[in-house]
C-alpha cells in the first residue's frame, strides 16, 4: 500500500476564493474506490497517470496527527474528503479517517465531512463524532439504486438517504448534498424529486454538474443544456439552474455551492441563507 503524502492543502484560485473551508485533509489519495464517472479529481489526475481507483494511497496517521497539531487551531474547520472520499471502502480496514477525527476532537477542531458512503452513520463513527465539531454532507446524485451502479460504485442512494435521516434524528449538523445535481436524470426517471423532497433532513446543498473534456468522455448524458463556458468547464446557464432549483422543496434551508462567478453572486444574494458561507454549516461550537 502506497503512502499518500500530500494530504493537507489549502485550495487557492477561483475555488479557494469562494469556498469558506478551503483547507482540506484527505486521508486517502491518488484514487477513490467509488470511481464516479463525473469525478473532477480523477479528471485532473488520471491523464498524468496519478489516479488508481482500485488501490488508492493511504496517509501515515502519525504524520496526520503532527500536521493537525502544527497547522490547525481550536475553532478552525477542516474539510475531510475534499479530493477523494474519506469513507471509501478502504476505511473499514485502515481507519485513517477514524483516527484523524480522534485527533481533531482532542484539539477542538471542526470537521466538514463530504461522503457518498453510509459508513459515517455507523454506530462507532456516530459515537466518535462530536456534535459541536462535526458537519456532515452526504452526497446523492440519483434515487435509483441499480442505475447508480452504472456510474458510481458508492453506497446505494437508499442507504445514503437512510444515513442522512439517522444523523439528522440524532441531532448532527447534516445535509443532503445533491452534488452533482443532474436534472437530465429527472426526465430519465432515475432522479425522483418526490423522494429527494421527502428526505427527513432540515438542510440541502446543491451543486450543479460542471463538465470538462475528460468527464464528457467518461460520463454519457445529454449535454445539450450545457452551453456556458468558464475556466475550462462547461456549465448550464443560470436561467436553467434557477428553473431546476425550483424543483427542490420542503427543506428548511437550501444553499447552492457554485463555481461560476456570476452565478455564485446570484445565489449569494437571492438564495443562500448564509451569504458568507455557501456550505451553510451550523456554528454552535462551544468549548
Ligand atoms: S466519491 Fe468523490 S472523489 Fe470518489 S470517485 Fe466519486 S467524485 Fe471522485
PDB file of C-alpha atoms and ligand atoms in Angstrom:
ATOM      1  CA  UNK A   1       0.000   0.000   0.000  1.00  0.00           C
ATOM      2  CA  UNK A   2       1.480   3.345  -1.060  1.00  0.00           C
ATOM      3  CA  UNK A   3       1.651   6.235   1.404  1.00  0.00           C
ATOM      4  CA  UNK A   4      -0.370   9.311   0.477  1.00  0.00           C
ATOM      5  CA  UNK A   5       1.904  12.236   1.220  1.00  0.00           C
ATOM      6  CA  UNK A   6       0.191  15.412   0.005  1.00  0.00           C
ATOM      7  CA  UNK A   7      -2.813  15.031   2.302  1.00  0.00           C
ATOM      8  CA  UNK A   8      -3.016  18.586   3.631  1.00  0.00           C
ATOM      9  CA  UNK A   9      -3.716  21.512   1.357  1.00  0.00           C
ATOM     10  CA  UNK A  10      -5.318  24.941   1.318  1.00  0.00           C
ATOM     11  CA  UNK A  11      -7.018  25.439  -2.026  1.00  0.00           C
ATOM     12  CA  UNK A  12      -6.473  28.784  -3.740  1.00  0.00           C
ATOM     13  CA  UNK A  13      -7.629  30.374  -7.019  1.00  0.00           C
ATOM     14  CA  UNK A  14     -11.226  30.510  -8.251  1.00  0.00           C
ATOM     15  CA  UNK A  15     -12.435  27.710  -5.961  1.00  0.00           C
ATOM     16  CA  UNK A  16     -10.421  28.710  -2.891  1.00  0.00           C
ATOM     17  CA  UNK A  17     -11.638  32.316  -3.104  1.00  0.00           C
ATOM     18  CA  UNK A  18     -15.277  31.243  -2.972  1.00  0.00           C
ATOM     19  CA  UNK A  19     -15.044  28.361  -0.539  1.00  0.00           C
ATOM     20  CA  UNK A  20     -15.315  29.179   3.157  1.00  0.00           C
ATOM     21  CA  UNK A  21     -13.470  25.957   4.056  1.00  0.00           C
ATOM     22  CA  UNK A  22     -10.503  25.869   1.667  1.00  0.00           C
ATOM     23  CA  UNK A  23      -8.275  23.759   3.949  1.00  0.00           C
ATOM     24  CA  UNK A  24      -8.514  20.087   3.118  1.00  0.00           C
ATOM     25  CA  UNK A  25      -7.246  16.957   4.717  1.00  0.00           C
ATOM     26  CA  UNK A  26      -7.596  13.811   2.630  1.00  0.00           C
ATOM     27  CA  UNK A  27      -6.968  10.504   4.372  1.00  0.00           C
ATOM     28  CA  UNK A  28      -6.840   8.645   1.036  1.00  0.00           C
ATOM     29  CA  UNK A  29      -5.427   9.957  -2.239  1.00  0.00           C
ATOM     30  CA  UNK A  30      -4.380   9.315  -5.834  1.00  0.00           C
ATOM     31  CA  UNK A  31      -7.549   7.278  -6.373  1.00  0.00           C
ATOM     32  CA  UNK A  32     -11.010   6.663  -4.967  1.00  0.00           C
ATOM     33  CA  UNK A  33     -12.740   3.297  -4.915  1.00  0.00           C
ATOM     34  CA  UNK A  34     -16.101   4.918  -5.622  1.00  0.00           C
ATOM     35  CA  UNK A  35     -14.808   5.571  -9.137  1.00  0.00           C
ATOM     36  CA  UNK A  36     -17.523   8.036 -10.193  1.00  0.00           C
ATOM     37  CA  UNK A  37     -17.565   8.746 -13.905  1.00  0.00           C
ATOM     38  CA  UNK A  38     -18.018  12.502 -13.355  1.00  0.00           C
ATOM     39  CA  UNK A  39     -15.168  12.746 -10.782  1.00  0.00           C
ATOM     40  CA  UNK A  40     -13.292  16.079 -11.017  1.00  0.00           C
ATOM     41  CA  UNK A  41     -10.294  14.759  -9.096  1.00  0.00           C
ATOM     42  CA  UNK A  42      -9.937  11.845 -11.494  1.00  0.00           C
ATOM     43  CA  UNK A  43     -10.284  14.188 -14.485  1.00  0.00           C
ATOM     44  CA  UNK A  44      -7.334  16.222 -13.167  1.00  0.00           C
ATOM     45  CA  UNK A  45      -5.057  13.302 -12.247  1.00  0.00           C
ATOM     46  CA  UNK A  46      -5.860  10.345 -14.497  1.00  0.00           C
ATOM     47  CA  UNK A  47      -4.196  11.614 -17.689  1.00  0.00           C
ATOM     48  CA  UNK A  48      -0.991  12.197 -15.670  1.00  0.00           C
ATOM     49  CA  UNK A  49      -1.174   8.559 -14.518  1.00  0.00           C
ATOM     50  CA  UNK A  50      -1.644   9.722 -10.929  1.00  0.00           C
ATOM     51  CA  UNK A  51      -5.012   8.025 -10.347  1.00  0.00           C
ATOM     52  CA  UNK A  52      -5.598   4.423  -9.326  1.00  0.00           C
ATOM     53  CA  UNK A  53      -9.242   3.850  -8.394  1.00  0.00           C
ATOM     54  CA  UNK A  54      -8.791   0.288  -7.200  1.00  0.00           C
ATOM     55  CA  UNK A  55      -5.779   0.972  -4.972  1.00  0.00           C
ATOM     56  CA  UNK A  56      -5.670   4.487  -3.530  1.00  0.00           C
ATOM     57  CA  UNK A  57      -2.780   5.587  -1.318  1.00  0.00           C
ATOM     58  CA  UNK A  58      -3.272   5.884   2.432  1.00  0.00           C
ATOM     59  CA  UNK A  59      -1.938   8.513   4.849  1.00  0.00           C
ATOM     60  CA  UNK A  60       0.508   7.833   7.629  1.00  0.00           C
ATOM     61  CA  UNK A  61      -1.654   8.627  10.629  1.00  0.00           C
ATOM     62  CA  UNK A  62       1.247   9.806  12.819  1.00  0.00           C
ATOM     63  CA  UNK A  63       2.077  12.426  10.176  1.00  0.00           C
ATOM     64  CA  UNK A  64      -1.582  13.472  10.049  1.00  0.00           C
ATOM     65  CA  UNK A  65      -1.669  13.983  13.816  1.00  0.00           C
ATOM     66  CA  UNK A  66       1.528  16.084  13.689  1.00  0.00           C
ATOM     67  CA  UNK A  67       0.159  18.166  10.800  1.00  0.00           C
ATOM     68  CA  UNK A  68      -3.075  18.840  12.660  1.00  0.00           C
ATOM     69  CA  UNK A  69      -1.208  19.949  15.779  1.00  0.00           C
ATOM     70  CA  UNK A  70       1.152  22.217  13.826  1.00  0.00           C
ATOM     71  CA  UNK A  71      -1.215  23.785  11.305  1.00  0.00           C
ATOM     72  CA  UNK A  72      -4.704  23.959  12.783  1.00  0.00           C
ATOM     73  CA  UNK A  73      -6.024  25.608  15.902  1.00  0.00           C
ATOM     74  CA  UNK A  74      -9.089  25.393  18.109  1.00  0.00           C
ATOM     75  CA  UNK A  75     -12.145  26.738  16.260  1.00  0.00           C
ATOM     76  CA  UNK A  76     -10.849  26.022  12.727  1.00  0.00           C
ATOM     77  CA  UNK A  77     -12.895  23.800  10.419  1.00  0.00           C
ATOM     78  CA  UNK A  78     -11.063  21.445   8.073  1.00  0.00           C
ATOM     79  CA  UNK A  79     -12.670  19.646   5.169  1.00  0.00           C
ATOM     80  CA  UNK A  80     -12.281  15.861   5.119  1.00  0.00           C
ATOM     81  CA  UNK A  81     -12.797  14.254   1.740  1.00  0.00           C
ATOM     82  CA  UNK A  82     -12.316  17.314  -0.462  1.00  0.00           C
ATOM     83  CA  UNK A  83     -10.317  15.475  -3.100  1.00  0.00           C
ATOM     84  CA  UNK A  84     -11.279  11.820  -2.502  1.00  0.00           C
ATOM     85  CA  UNK A  85     -13.889  10.142  -0.312  1.00  0.00           C
ATOM     86  CA  UNK A  86     -12.678   9.739   3.284  1.00  0.00           C
ATOM     87  CA  UNK A  87     -15.226   6.934   3.826  1.00  0.00           C
ATOM     88  CA  UNK A  88     -14.426   4.823   0.768  1.00  0.00           C
ATOM     89  CA  UNK A  89     -14.352   1.050   1.495  1.00  0.00           C
ATOM     90  CA  UNK A  90     -10.625   1.142   2.417  1.00  0.00           C
ATOM     91  CA  UNK A  91     -11.608   2.973   5.604  1.00  0.00           C
ATOM     92  CA  UNK A  92     -13.100  -0.219   7.040  1.00  0.00           C
ATOM     93  CA  UNK A  93      -9.616  -1.707   7.134  1.00  0.00           C
ATOM     94  CA  UNK A  94      -7.291   1.287   7.608  1.00  0.00           C
ATOM     95  CA  UNK A  95      -9.432   3.544   9.854  1.00  0.00           C
ATOM     96  CA  UNK A  96      -7.356   6.579   8.835  1.00  0.00           C
ATOM     97  CA  UNK A  97     -10.434   8.825   8.938  1.00  0.00           C
ATOM     98  CA  UNK A  98     -11.464   7.438  12.326  1.00  0.00           C
ATOM     99  CA  UNK A  99      -8.053   8.220  13.855  1.00  0.00           C
ATOM    100  CA  UNK A 100      -7.974  11.645  12.175  1.00  0.00           C
ATOM    101  CA  UNK A 101     -11.305  12.540  13.780  1.00  0.00           C
ATOM    102  CA  UNK A 102      -9.984  11.351  17.150  1.00  0.00           C
ATOM    103  CA  UNK A 103      -7.147  13.894  16.923  1.00  0.00           C
ATOM    104  CA  UNK A 104      -9.421  16.695  15.667  1.00  0.00           C
ATOM    105  CA  UNK A 105     -11.682  16.062  18.668  1.00  0.00           C
ATOM    106  CA  UNK A 106      -8.698  16.294  21.015  1.00  0.00           C
ATOM    107  CA  UNK A 107      -7.682  19.648  19.533  1.00  0.00           C
ATOM    108  CA  UNK A 108     -11.263  21.041  19.362  1.00  0.00           C
ATOM    109  CA  UNK A 109     -11.044  21.472  15.591  1.00  0.00           C
ATOM    110  CA  UNK A 110     -14.220  21.264  13.498  1.00  0.00           C
ATOM    111  CA  UNK A 111     -14.518  18.913  10.507  1.00  0.00           C
ATOM    112  CA  UNK A 112     -16.657  19.056   7.401  1.00  0.00           C
ATOM    113  CA  UNK A 113     -17.134  15.544   6.039  1.00  0.00           C
ATOM    114  CA  UNK A 114     -18.228  15.082   2.410  1.00  0.00           C
ATOM    115  CA  UNK A 115     -19.017  11.495   1.504  1.00  0.00           C
ATOM    116  CA  UNK A 116     -21.036   9.126  -0.652  1.00  0.00           C
ATOM    117  CA  UNK A 117     -20.884   6.384   1.954  1.00  0.00           C
ATOM    118  CA  UNK A 118     -23.268   5.472   4.755  1.00  0.00           C
ATOM    119  CA  UNK A 119     -20.296   4.351   6.887  1.00  0.00           C
ATOM    120  CA  UNK A 120     -20.255   7.792   8.514  1.00  0.00           C
ATOM    121  CA  UNK A 121     -23.534   6.855  10.228  1.00  0.00           C
ATOM    122  CA  UNK A 122     -22.226   3.533  11.597  1.00  0.00           C
ATOM    123  CA  UNK A 123     -22.533   3.366  15.357  1.00  0.00           C
ATOM    124  CA  UNK A 124     -18.789   3.613  16.066  1.00  0.00           C
ATOM    125  CA  UNK A 125     -18.454   6.810  13.986  1.00  0.00           C
ATOM    126  CA  UNK A 126     -21.595   8.306  15.475  1.00  0.00           C
ATOM    127  CA  UNK A 127     -20.177   7.654  18.933  1.00  0.00           C
ATOM    128  CA  UNK A 128     -16.858   9.219  17.891  1.00  0.00           C
ATOM    129  CA  UNK A 129     -18.073  12.393  16.180  1.00  0.00           C
ATOM    130  CA  UNK A 130     -18.761  15.394  18.392  1.00  0.00           C
ATOM    131  CA  UNK A 131     -21.963  17.249  17.567  1.00  0.00           C
ATOM    132  CA  UNK A 132     -20.274  20.590  18.200  1.00  0.00           C
ATOM    133  CA  UNK A 133     -17.454  19.798  15.748  1.00  0.00           C
ATOM    134  CA  UNK A 134     -18.905  17.517  13.064  1.00  0.00           C
ATOM    135  CA  UNK A 135     -20.603  18.805   9.910  1.00  0.00           C
ATOM    136  CA  UNK A 136     -21.629  16.056   7.519  1.00  0.00           C
ATOM    137  CA  UNK A 137     -22.701  16.261   3.883  1.00  0.00           C
ATOM    138  CA  UNK A 138     -23.837  13.009   2.286  1.00  0.00           C
ATOM    139  CA  UNK A 139     -23.973  13.182  -1.480  1.00  0.00           C
ATOM    140  CA  UNK A 140     -26.852  11.842  -3.524  1.00  0.00           C
ATOM    141  CA  UNK A 141     -26.913  12.031  -7.330  1.00  0.00           C
ATOM    142  CA  UNK A 142     -29.894   9.823  -8.259  1.00  0.00           C
ATOM    143  CA  UNK A 143     -32.561   7.828  -6.447  1.00  0.00           C
ATOM    144  CA  UNK A 144     -32.320   4.558  -8.378  1.00  0.00           C
ATOM    145  CA  UNK A 145     -30.011   2.021  -6.708  1.00  0.00           C
ATOM    146  CA  UNK A 146     -29.377  -0.049  -9.864  1.00  0.00           C
ATOM    147  CA  UNK A 147     -28.879   2.894 -12.224  1.00  0.00           C
ATOM    148  CA  UNK A 148     -26.418   4.437  -9.802  1.00  0.00           C
ATOM    149  CA  UNK A 149     -24.106   1.406 -10.105  1.00  0.00           C
ATOM    150  CA  UNK A 150     -23.554   2.290 -13.774  1.00  0.00           C
ATOM    151  CA  UNK A 151     -21.583   5.435 -12.937  1.00  0.00           C
ATOM    152  CA  UNK A 152     -20.546   5.357  -9.252  1.00  0.00           C
ATOM    153  CA  UNK A 153     -19.536   2.437  -7.020  1.00  0.00           C
ATOM    154  CA  UNK A 154     -20.527   4.020  -3.732  1.00  0.00           C
ATOM    155  CA  UNK A 155     -23.247   3.016  -1.225  1.00  0.00           C
ATOM    156  CA  UNK A 156     -26.681   2.783  -2.937  1.00  0.00           C
ATOM    157  CA  UNK A 157     -28.693   6.014  -2.631  1.00  0.00           C
ATOM    158  CA  UNK A 158     -31.435   4.428  -0.484  1.00  0.00           C
ATOM    159  CA  UNK A 159     -28.803   3.635   2.153  1.00  0.00           C
ATOM    160  CA  UNK A 160     -27.253   7.106   1.888  1.00  0.00           C
ATOM    161  CA  UNK A 161     -30.676   8.642   2.483  1.00  0.00           C
ATOM    162  CA  UNK A 162     -31.204   6.369   5.497  1.00  0.00           C
ATOM    163  CA  UNK A 163     -27.818   7.526   6.856  1.00  0.00           C
ATOM    164  CA  UNK A 164     -28.786  11.188   6.411  1.00  0.00           C
ATOM    165  CA  UNK A 165     -32.023  10.623   8.319  1.00  0.00           C
ATOM    166  CA  UNK A 166     -30.233   8.702  11.095  1.00  0.00           C
ATOM    167  CA  UNK A 167     -27.726  11.546  11.580  1.00  0.00           C
ATOM    168  CA  UNK A 168     -30.479  14.172  11.451  1.00  0.00           C
ATOM    169  CA  UNK A 169     -32.580  12.440  14.077  1.00  0.00           C
ATOM    170  CA  UNK A 170     -29.501  12.069  16.303  1.00  0.00           C
ATOM    171  CA  UNK A 171     -29.017  15.858  16.186  1.00  0.00           C
ATOM    172  CA  UNK A 172     -25.941  16.134  13.935  1.00  0.00           C
ATOM    173  CA  UNK A 173     -25.396  19.039  11.550  1.00  0.00           C
ATOM    174  CA  UNK A 174     -26.116  17.036   8.403  1.00  0.00           C
ATOM    175  CA  UNK A 175     -27.041  17.989   4.845  1.00  0.00           C
ATOM    176  CA  UNK A 176     -28.266  16.142   1.835  1.00  0.00           C
ATOM    177  CA  UNK A 177     -25.697  17.168  -0.762  1.00  0.00           C
ATOM    178  CA  UNK A 178     -27.316  16.950  -4.210  1.00  0.00           C
ATOM    179  CA  UNK A 179     -23.997  17.008  -5.996  1.00  0.00           C
ATOM    180  CA  UNK A 180     -23.702  16.984  -8.826  1.00  0.00           C
ATOM    181  CA  UNK A 181     -27.344  17.848  -9.442  1.00  0.00           C
ATOM    182  CA  UNK A 182     -28.053  16.359 -12.880  1.00  0.00           C
ATOM    183  CA  UNK A 183     -31.581  17.445 -13.940  1.00  0.00           C
ATOM    184  CA  UNK A 184     -31.214  15.315 -17.094  1.00  0.00           C
ATOM    185  CA  UNK A 185     -31.724  12.322 -14.748  1.00  0.00           C
ATOM    186  CA  UNK A 186     -35.222  13.558 -13.818  1.00  0.00           C
ATOM    187  CA  UNK A 187     -36.536  13.007 -17.322  1.00  0.00           C
ATOM    188  CA  UNK A 188     -34.808   9.655 -17.416  1.00  0.00           C
ATOM    189  CA  UNK A 189     -36.809   8.678 -14.309  1.00  0.00           C
ATOM    190  CA  UNK A 190     -33.773   7.922 -12.143  1.00  0.00           C
ATOM    191  CA  UNK A 191     -33.804  11.102 -10.062  1.00  0.00           C
ATOM    192  CA  UNK A 192     -37.186  11.276  -8.339  1.00  0.00           C
ATOM    193  CA  UNK A 193     -37.609  14.744  -6.857  1.00  0.00           C
ATOM    194  CA  UNK A 194     -40.534  13.426  -4.784  1.00  0.00           C
ATOM    195  CA  UNK A 195     -38.080  11.121  -2.977  1.00  0.00           C
ATOM    196  CA  UNK A 196     -35.488  13.900  -2.585  1.00  0.00           C
ATOM    197  CA  UNK A 197     -38.055  16.375  -1.248  1.00  0.00           C
ATOM    198  CA  UNK A 198     -39.282  13.806   1.274  1.00  0.00           C
ATOM    199  CA  UNK A 199     -35.907  13.147   2.877  1.00  0.00           C
ATOM    200  CA  UNK A 200     -36.204  13.889   6.587  1.00  0.00           C
ATOM    201  CA  UNK A 201     -33.387  16.378   6.777  1.00  0.00           C
ATOM    202  CA  UNK A 202     -33.521  20.107   7.521  1.00  0.00           C
ATOM    203  CA  UNK A 203     -30.846  21.164   5.067  1.00  0.00           C
ATOM    204  CA  UNK A 204     -29.939  20.572   1.437  1.00  0.00           C
ATOM    205  CA  UNK A 205     -26.910  21.752  -0.518  1.00  0.00           C
ATOM    206  CA  UNK A 206     -26.986  21.790  -4.303  1.00  0.00           C
ATOM    207  CA  UNK A 207     -24.026  21.794  -6.682  1.00  0.00           C
ATOM    208  CA  UNK A 208     -24.716  21.586 -10.408  1.00  0.00           C
ATOM    209  CA  UNK A 209     -22.684  19.384 -12.736  1.00  0.00           C
ATOM    210  CA  UNK A 210     -19.737  21.007 -14.471  1.00  0.00           C
ATOM    211  CA  UNK A 211     -18.004  19.212 -17.285  1.00  0.00           C
ATOM    212  CA  UNK A 212     -14.560  19.157 -18.836  1.00  0.00           C
ATOM    213  CA  UNK A 213     -13.284  17.108 -21.770  1.00  0.00           C
ATOM    214  CA  UNK A 214     -12.489  14.077 -19.631  1.00  0.00           C
ATOM    215  CA  UNK A 215     -15.805  13.975 -17.778  1.00  0.00           C
ATOM    216  CA  UNK A 216     -17.652  14.344 -21.068  1.00  0.00           C
ATOM    217  CA  UNK A 217     -15.760  11.360 -22.413  1.00  0.00           C
ATOM    218  CA  UNK A 218     -16.468   9.106 -19.392  1.00  0.00           C
ATOM    219  CA  UNK A 219     -19.952  10.250 -18.367  1.00  0.00           C
ATOM    220  CA  UNK A 220     -22.541   9.749 -21.064  1.00  0.00           C
ATOM    221  CA  UNK A 221     -25.565  12.070 -20.658  1.00  0.00           C
ATOM    222  CA  UNK A 222     -27.344  14.602 -22.862  1.00  0.00           C
ATOM    223  CA  UNK A 223     -25.175  17.739 -22.769  1.00  0.00           C
ATOM    224  CA  UNK A 224     -27.383  19.977 -24.924  1.00  0.00           C
ATOM    225  CA  UNK A 225     -28.241  22.186 -21.891  1.00  0.00           C
ATOM    226  CA  UNK A 226     -24.552  22.719 -21.070  1.00  0.00           C
ATOM    227  CA  UNK A 227     -23.662  25.803 -23.074  1.00  0.00           C
ATOM    228  CA  UNK A 228     -21.864  28.163 -20.684  1.00  0.00           C
ATOM    229  CA  UNK A 229     -18.053  28.053 -20.682  1.00  0.00           C
ATOM    230  CA  UNK A 230     -15.890  29.242 -17.829  1.00  0.00           C
ATOM    231  CA  UNK A 231     -12.421  28.316 -16.549  1.00  0.00           C
ATOM    232  CA  UNK A 232     -12.146  25.123 -18.570  1.00  0.00           C
ATOM    233  CA  UNK A 233     -15.578  23.770 -17.606  1.00  0.00           C
ATOM    234  CA  UNK A 234     -18.957  23.785 -19.338  1.00  0.00           C
ATOM    235  CA  UNK A 235     -21.986  24.605 -17.185  1.00  0.00           C
ATOM    236  CA  UNK A 236     -25.718  25.093 -17.617  1.00  0.00           C
ATOM    237  CA  UNK A 237     -26.702  28.773 -17.931  1.00  0.00           C
ATOM    238  CA  UNK A 238     -28.035  30.465 -14.795  1.00  0.00           C
ATOM    239  CA  UNK A 239     -31.668  30.578 -16.068  1.00  0.00           C
ATOM    240  CA  UNK A 240     -31.742  26.803 -16.363  1.00  0.00           C
ATOM    241  CA  UNK A 241     -30.125  26.321 -12.973  1.00  0.00           C
ATOM    242  CA  UNK A 242     -32.788  28.589 -11.426  1.00  0.00           C
ATOM    243  CA  UNK A 243     -35.525  26.594 -13.160  1.00  0.00           C
ATOM    244  CA  UNK A 244     -34.215  23.269 -11.895  1.00  0.00           C
ATOM    245  CA  UNK A 245     -33.534  24.609  -8.411  1.00  0.00           C
ATOM    246  CA  UNK A 246     -37.240  25.438  -8.119  1.00  0.00           C
ATOM    247  CA  UNK A 247     -37.994  21.685  -8.126  1.00  0.00           C
ATOM    248  CA  UNK A 248     -36.419  21.389  -4.688  1.00  0.00           C
ATOM    249  CA  UNK A 249     -38.990  21.979  -1.979  1.00  0.00           C
ATOM    250  CA  UNK A 250     -39.721  21.357   1.656  1.00  0.00           C
ATOM    251  CA  UNK A 251     -36.281  21.765   3.209  1.00  0.00           C
ATOM    252  CA  UNK A 252     -35.855  24.353   5.963  1.00  0.00           C
ATOM    253  CA  UNK A 253     -32.636  25.585   4.357  1.00  0.00           C
ATOM    254  CA  UNK A 254     -31.411  25.360   0.766  1.00  0.00           C
ATOM    255  CA  UNK A 255     -27.960  26.541  -0.249  1.00  0.00           C
ATOM    256  CA  UNK A 256     -26.005  26.406  -3.515  1.00  0.00           C
ATOM    257  CA  UNK A 257     -22.292  25.671  -3.920  1.00  0.00           C
ATOM    258  CA  UNK A 258     -21.088  27.302  -7.145  1.00  0.00           C
ATOM    259  CA  UNK A 259     -18.010  27.623  -9.305  1.00  0.00           C
ATOM    260  CA  UNK A 260     -19.139  30.218 -11.878  1.00  0.00           C
ATOM    261  CA  UNK A 261     -18.510  33.724 -10.504  1.00  0.00           C
ATOM    262  CA  UNK A 262     -21.685  35.396 -11.866  1.00  0.00           C
ATOM    263  CA  UNK A 263     -23.863  32.513 -10.702  1.00  0.00           C
ATOM    264  CA  UNK A 264     -22.167  32.497  -7.298  1.00  0.00           C
ATOM    265  CA  UNK A 265     -23.121  36.178  -6.838  1.00  0.00           C
ATOM    266  CA  UNK A 266     -26.733  35.399  -7.681  1.00  0.00           C
ATOM    267  CA  UNK A 267     -27.052  32.507  -5.181  1.00  0.00           C
ATOM    268  CA  UNK A 268     -25.366  34.614  -2.518  1.00  0.00           C
ATOM    269  CA  UNK A 269     -27.826  37.475  -2.995  1.00  0.00           C
ATOM    270  CA  UNK A 270     -31.028  35.567  -3.678  1.00  0.00           C
ATOM    271  CA  UNK A 271     -30.897  32.040  -2.315  1.00  0.00           C
ATOM    272  CA  UNK A 272     -28.233  31.118   0.209  1.00  0.00           C
ATOM    273  CA  UNK A 273     -29.315  31.557   3.837  1.00  0.00           C
ATOM    274  CA  UNK A 274     -25.766  32.436   4.862  1.00  0.00           C
ATOM    275  CA  UNK A 275     -24.108  34.898   2.448  1.00  0.00           C
ATOM    276  CA  UNK A 276     -20.657  34.286   3.898  1.00  0.00           C
ATOM    277  CA  UNK A 277     -20.837  30.523   3.951  1.00  0.00           C
ATOM    278  CA  UNK A 278     -22.337  28.691   0.991  1.00  0.00           C
ATOM    279  CA  UNK A 279     -21.828  25.394   2.877  1.00  0.00           C
ATOM    280  CA  UNK A 280     -24.265  26.803   5.456  1.00  0.00           C
ATOM    281  CA  UNK A 281     -22.790  24.968   8.430  1.00  0.00           C
ATOM    282  CA  UNK A 282     -24.288  25.190  11.879  1.00  0.00           C
ATOM    283  CA  UNK A 283     -21.985  27.234  14.066  1.00  0.00           C
ATOM    284  CA  UNK A 284     -22.566  26.378  17.669  1.00  0.00           C
ATOM    285  CA  UNK A 285     -19.093  25.497  18.718  1.00  0.00           C
ATOM    286  CA  UNK A 286     -18.502  25.993  22.399  1.00  0.00           C
ATOM    287  CA  UNK A 287     -15.555  24.599  24.272  1.00  0.00           C
TER     288      UNK A 287
HETATM  289  S1  LIG B   1     -16.603   9.769  -4.340  1.00  0.00           S
HETATM  290 FE1  LIG B   1     -15.832  11.762  -4.930  1.00  0.00          FE
HETATM  291  S2  LIG B   1     -13.612  11.504  -5.045  1.00  0.00           S
HETATM  292 FE2  LIG B   1     -14.525   9.459  -5.066  1.00  0.00          FE
HETATM  293  S3  LIG B   1     -14.680   8.975  -7.242  1.00  0.00           S
HETATM  294 FE3  LIG B   1     -16.641   9.845  -6.575  1.00  0.00          FE
HETATM  295  S4  LIG B   1     -16.477  12.037  -7.054  1.00  0.00           S
HETATM  296 FE4  LIG B   1     -14.395  11.173  -7.102  1.00  0.00          FE
END
